[in-house]
mmCIF file with all atom_site columns, C-alpha atoms and ligand atoms in Angstrom:
data_model
loop_
_atom_site.group_PDB
_atom_site.id
_atom_site.type_symbol
_atom_site.label_atom_id
_atom_site.label_alt_id
_atom_site.label_comp_id
_atom_site.label_asym_id
_atom_site.label_entity_id
_atom_site.label_seq_id
_atom_site.pdbx_PDB_ins_code
_atom_site.Cartn_x
_atom_site.Cartn_y
_atom_site.Cartn_z
_atom_site.occupancy
_atom_site.B_iso_or_equiv
_atom_site.pdbx_formal_charge
_atom_site.auth_seq_id
_atom_site.auth_comp_id
_atom_site.auth_asym_id
_atom_site.auth_atom_id
_atom_site.pdbx_PDB_model_num
ATOM   1  C  CA  . MET A 1 1  ? -54.358 22.604 -69.112 1.00 66.00 ? 1  MET A CA  1
ATOM   2  C  CA  . ASN A 1 2  ? -52.493 19.817 -67.496 1.00 75.00 ? 2  ASN A CA  1
ATOM   3  C  CA  . GLU A 1 3  ? -49.021 20.910 -66.742 1.00 80.00 ? 3  GLU A CA  1
ATOM   4  C  CA  . PRO A 1 4  ? -46.622 18.002 -66.312 1.00 86.00 ? 4  PRO A CA  1
ATOM   5  C  CA  . LEU A 1 5  ? -45.265 17.884 -62.784 1.00 95.00 ? 5  LEU A CA  1
ATOM   6  C  CA  . ARG A 1 6  ? -41.921 16.470 -61.686 1.00 95.00 ? 6  ARG A CA  1
ATOM   7  C  CA  . MET A 1 7  ? -40.786 15.521 -58.238 1.00 97.00 ? 7  MET A CA  1
ATOM   8  C  CA  . CYS A 1 8  ? -37.907 17.244 -56.505 1.00 98.00 ? 8  CYS A CA  1
ATOM   9  C  CA  . ILE A 1 9  ? -35.476 14.579 -55.234 1.00 98.00 ? 9  ILE A CA  1
ATOM   10 C  CA  . VAL A 1 10 ? -34.808 16.642 -52.108 1.00 98.00 ? 10 VAL A CA  1
ATOM   11 C  CA  . CYS A 1 11 ? -38.196 17.740 -50.749 1.00 98.00 ? 11 CYS A CA  1
ATOM   12 C  CA  . ARG A 1 12 ? -40.291 15.274 -52.786 1.00 98.00 ? 12 ARG A CA  1
ATOM   13 C  CA  . GLN A 1 13 ? -42.803 17.916 -53.789 1.00 98.00 ? 13 GLN A CA  1
ATOM   14 C  CA  . MET A 1 14 ? -44.382 17.814 -57.207 1.00 97.00 ? 14 MET A CA  1
ATOM   15 C  CA  . LYS A 1 15 ? -43.693 20.993 -59.178 1.00 97.00 ? 15 LYS A CA  1
ATOM   16 C  CA  . PRO A 1 16 ? -43.912 22.272 -62.738 1.00 95.00 ? 16 PRO A CA  1
ATOM   17 C  CA  . LYS A 1 17 ? -40.691 21.864 -64.730 1.00 91.00 ? 17 LYS A CA  1
ATOM   18 C  CA  . GLU A 1 18 ? -40.001 25.622 -64.741 1.00 91.00 ? 18 GLU A CA  1
ATOM   19 C  CA  . ALA A 1 19 ? -39.573 25.557 -60.988 1.00 95.00 ? 19 ALA A CA  1
ATOM   20 C  CA  . LEU A 1 20 ? -36.997 22.801 -61.138 1.00 95.00 ? 20 LEU A CA  1
ATOM   21 C  CA  . ILE A 1 21 ? -33.411 22.228 -62.190 1.00 96.00 ? 21 ILE A CA  1
ATOM   22 C  CA  . ARG A 1 22 ? -33.155 19.172 -64.374 1.00 94.00 ? 22 ARG A CA  1
ATOM   23 C  CA  . VAL A 1 23 ? -30.113 16.936 -64.200 1.00 95.00 ? 23 VAL A CA  1
ATOM   24 C  CA  . THR A 1 24 ? -29.738 14.176 -66.752 1.00 94.00 ? 24 THR A CA  1
ATOM   25 C  CA  . LEU A 1 25 ? -27.276 11.365 -66.645 1.00 94.00 ? 25 LEU A CA  1
ATOM   26 C  CA  . CYS A 1 26 ? -26.282 10.469 -70.194 1.00 89.00 ? 26 CYS A CA  1
ATOM   27 C  CA  . LYS A 1 27 ? -23.491 7.977  -70.937 1.00 88.00 ? 27 LYS A CA  1
ATOM   28 C  CA  . GLY A 1 28 ? -22.087 8.443  -67.463 1.00 89.00 ? 28 GLY A CA  1
ATOM   29 C  CA  . GLU A 1 29 ? -21.987 12.224 -67.623 1.00 90.00 ? 29 GLU A CA  1
ATOM   30 C  CA  . THR A 1 30 ? -24.314 14.681 -65.992 1.00 93.00 ? 30 THR A CA  1
ATOM   31 C  CA  . HIS A 1 31 ? -25.975 17.489 -67.892 1.00 92.00 ? 31 HIS A CA  1
ATOM   32 C  CA  . ILE A 1 32 ? -27.918 20.251 -66.236 1.00 93.00 ? 32 ILE A CA  1
ATOM   33 C  CA  . ASN A 1 33 ? -31.018 21.810 -67.810 1.00 86.00 ? 33 ASN A CA  1
ATOM   34 C  CA  . ASN A 1 34 ? -30.217 20.192 -71.119 1.00 69.00 ? 34 ASN A CA  1
ATOM   35 C  CA  . ASP A 1 35 ? -33.568 20.759 -72.872 1.00 67.00 ? 35 ASP A CA  1
ATOM   36 C  CA  . LYS A 1 36 ? -31.965 22.274 -75.954 1.00 65.00 ? 36 LYS A CA  1
ATOM   37 C  CA  . GLN A 1 37 ? -29.172 19.777 -76.210 1.00 63.00 ? 37 GLN A CA  1
ATOM   38 C  CA  . LYS A 1 38 ? -31.377 16.714 -76.104 1.00 72.00 ? 38 LYS A CA  1
ATOM   39 C  CA  . TYR A 1 39 ? -29.509 14.357 -73.923 1.00 74.00 ? 39 TYR A CA  1
ATOM   40 C  CA  . PHE A 1 40 ? -31.411 11.278 -73.009 1.00 80.00 ? 40 PHE A CA  1
ATOM   41 C  CA  . GLY A 1 41 ? -31.123 9.245  -69.932 1.00 88.00 ? 41 GLY A CA  1
ATOM   42 C  CA  . ARG A 1 42 ? -32.183 9.111  -66.363 1.00 91.00 ? 42 ARG A CA  1
ATOM   43 C  CA  . SER A 1 43 ? -33.223 12.519 -65.011 1.00 93.00 ? 43 SER A CA  1
ATOM   44 C  CA  . ALA A 1 44 ? -33.530 13.966 -61.558 1.00 96.00 ? 44 ALA A CA  1
ATOM   45 C  CA  . TYR A 1 45 ? -35.113 17.259 -60.583 1.00 96.00 ? 45 TYR A CA  1
ATOM   46 C  CA  . ILE A 1 46 ? -34.242 19.706 -57.825 1.00 98.00 ? 46 ILE A CA  1
ATOM   47 C  CA  . CYS A 1 47 ? -36.184 22.863 -56.898 1.00 98.00 ? 47 CYS A CA  1
ATOM   48 C  CA  . LYS A 1 48 ? -34.663 26.144 -58.006 1.00 97.00 ? 48 LYS A CA  1
ATOM   49 C  CA  . ASN A 1 49 ? -34.330 27.348 -54.465 1.00 97.00 ? 49 ASN A CA  1
ATOM   50 C  CA  . GLU A 1 50 ? -31.493 27.688 -52.059 1.00 98.00 ? 50 GLU A CA  1
ATOM   51 C  CA  . GLU A 1 51 ? -32.890 25.253 -49.550 1.00 98.00 ? 51 GLU A CA  1
ATOM   52 C  CA  . CYS A 1 52 ? -33.214 22.285 -51.879 1.00 98.00 ? 52 CYS A CA  1
ATOM   53 C  CA  . VAL A 1 53 ? -29.965 22.955 -53.734 1.00 98.00 ? 53 VAL A CA  1
ATOM   54 C  CA  . ASN A 1 54 ? -28.027 23.303 -50.509 1.00 98.00 ? 54 ASN A CA  1
ATOM   55 C  CA  . THR A 1 55 ? -29.580 20.171 -49.097 1.00 98.00 ? 55 THR A CA  1
ATOM   56 C  CA  . ALA A 1 56 ? -28.796 18.298 -52.309 1.00 98.00 ? 56 ALA A CA  1
ATOM   57 C  CA  . ILE A 1 57 ? -25.145 19.383 -52.055 1.00 98.00 ? 57 ILE A CA  1
ATOM   58 C  CA  . LYS A 1 58 ? -24.917 18.527 -48.377 1.00 98.00 ? 58 LYS A CA  1
ATOM   59 C  CA  . LYS A 1 59 ? -26.590 15.144 -48.639 1.00 98.00 ? 59 LYS A CA  1
ATOM   60 C  CA  . HIS A 1 60 ? -25.267 14.260 -52.084 1.00 97.00 ? 60 HIS A CA  1
ATOM   61 C  CA  . SER A 1 61 ? -28.820 13.650 -53.226 1.00 98.00 ? 61 SER A CA  1
ATOM   62 C  CA  . LEU A 1 62 ? -27.795 13.192 -56.845 1.00 98.00 ? 62 LEU A CA  1
ATOM   63 C  CA  . ASN A 1 63 ? -25.509 10.309 -55.941 1.00 97.00 ? 63 ASN A CA  1
ATOM   64 C  CA  . ARG A 1 64 ? -28.484 8.573  -54.431 1.00 96.00 ? 64 ARG A CA  1
ATOM   65 C  CA  . ALA A 1 65 ? -30.817 9.412  -57.304 1.00 97.00 ? 65 ALA A CA  1
ATOM   66 C  CA  . PHE A 1 66 ? -28.403 8.080  -59.914 1.00 97.00 ? 66 PHE A CA  1
ATOM   67 C  CA  . HIS A 1 67 ? -26.724 5.374  -57.817 1.00 96.00 ? 67 HIS A CA  1
ATOM   68 C  CA  . LYS A 1 68 ? -23.447 6.846  -58.881 1.00 95.00 ? 68 LYS A CA  1
ATOM   69 C  CA  . GLU A 1 69 ? -20.716 9.148  -57.603 1.00 96.00 ? 69 GLU A CA  1
ATOM   70 C  CA  . ILE A 1 70 ? -21.555 12.618 -58.964 1.00 97.00 ? 70 ILE A CA  1
ATOM   71 C  CA  . ASP A 1 71 ? -18.627 14.998 -59.251 1.00 94.00 ? 71 ASP A CA  1
ATOM   72 C  CA  . LYS A 1 72 ? -18.309 18.194 -57.260 1.00 95.00 ? 72 LYS A CA  1
ATOM   73 C  CA  . GLN A 1 73 ? -18.489 20.296 -60.393 1.00 95.00 ? 73 GLN A CA  1
ATOM   74 C  CA  . THR A 1 74 ? -22.023 19.179 -61.069 1.00 96.00 ? 74 THR A CA  1
ATOM   75 C  CA  . TYR A 1 75 ? -23.070 20.142 -57.553 1.00 97.00 ? 75 TYR A CA  1
ATOM   76 C  CA  . GLU A 1 76 ? -21.364 23.510 -57.937 1.00 96.00 ? 76 GLU A CA  1
ATOM   77 C  CA  . GLU A 1 77 ? -23.211 24.094 -61.184 1.00 96.00 ? 77 GLU A CA  1
ATOM   78 C  CA  . LEU A 1 78 ? -26.534 23.695 -59.371 1.00 97.00 ? 78 LEU A CA  1
ATOM   79 C  CA  . THR A 1 79 ? -25.854 26.844 -57.408 1.00 96.00 ? 79 THR A CA  1
ATOM   80 C  CA  . LYS A 1 80 ? -25.855 28.901 -60.609 1.00 95.00 ? 80 LYS A CA  1
ATOM   81 C  CA  . PHE A 1 81 ? -29.578 28.369 -60.886 1.00 93.00 ? 81 PHE A CA  1
ATOM   82 C  CA  . ILE A 1 82 ? -30.531 29.859 -57.554 1.00 93.00 ? 82 ILE A CA  1
HETATM 83 ZN ZN1 . ZN  B 2 .  ? -37.361 20.663 -53.516 1.00 94.40 ? 1  ZN  B ZN1 1
#
């Protein structure tokens, strides 16, 4: 079986989707782990671990991934997954 791998925007490791938090930018709004809600747009993935989430918050990695200012609330929401 070929499991699709995605790259974490923080550590740049390829991991299966289950190990990652998915953030999608849809119509200017960010949605986290939106699989059921079917938002489409540019996605970024971050490992579900403290290290990558904390680094993403500290370095504002999502801003860089989306070339956009991402609000604090979105970053805070990431911590719910770790
Ligand atoms: Zn990572």
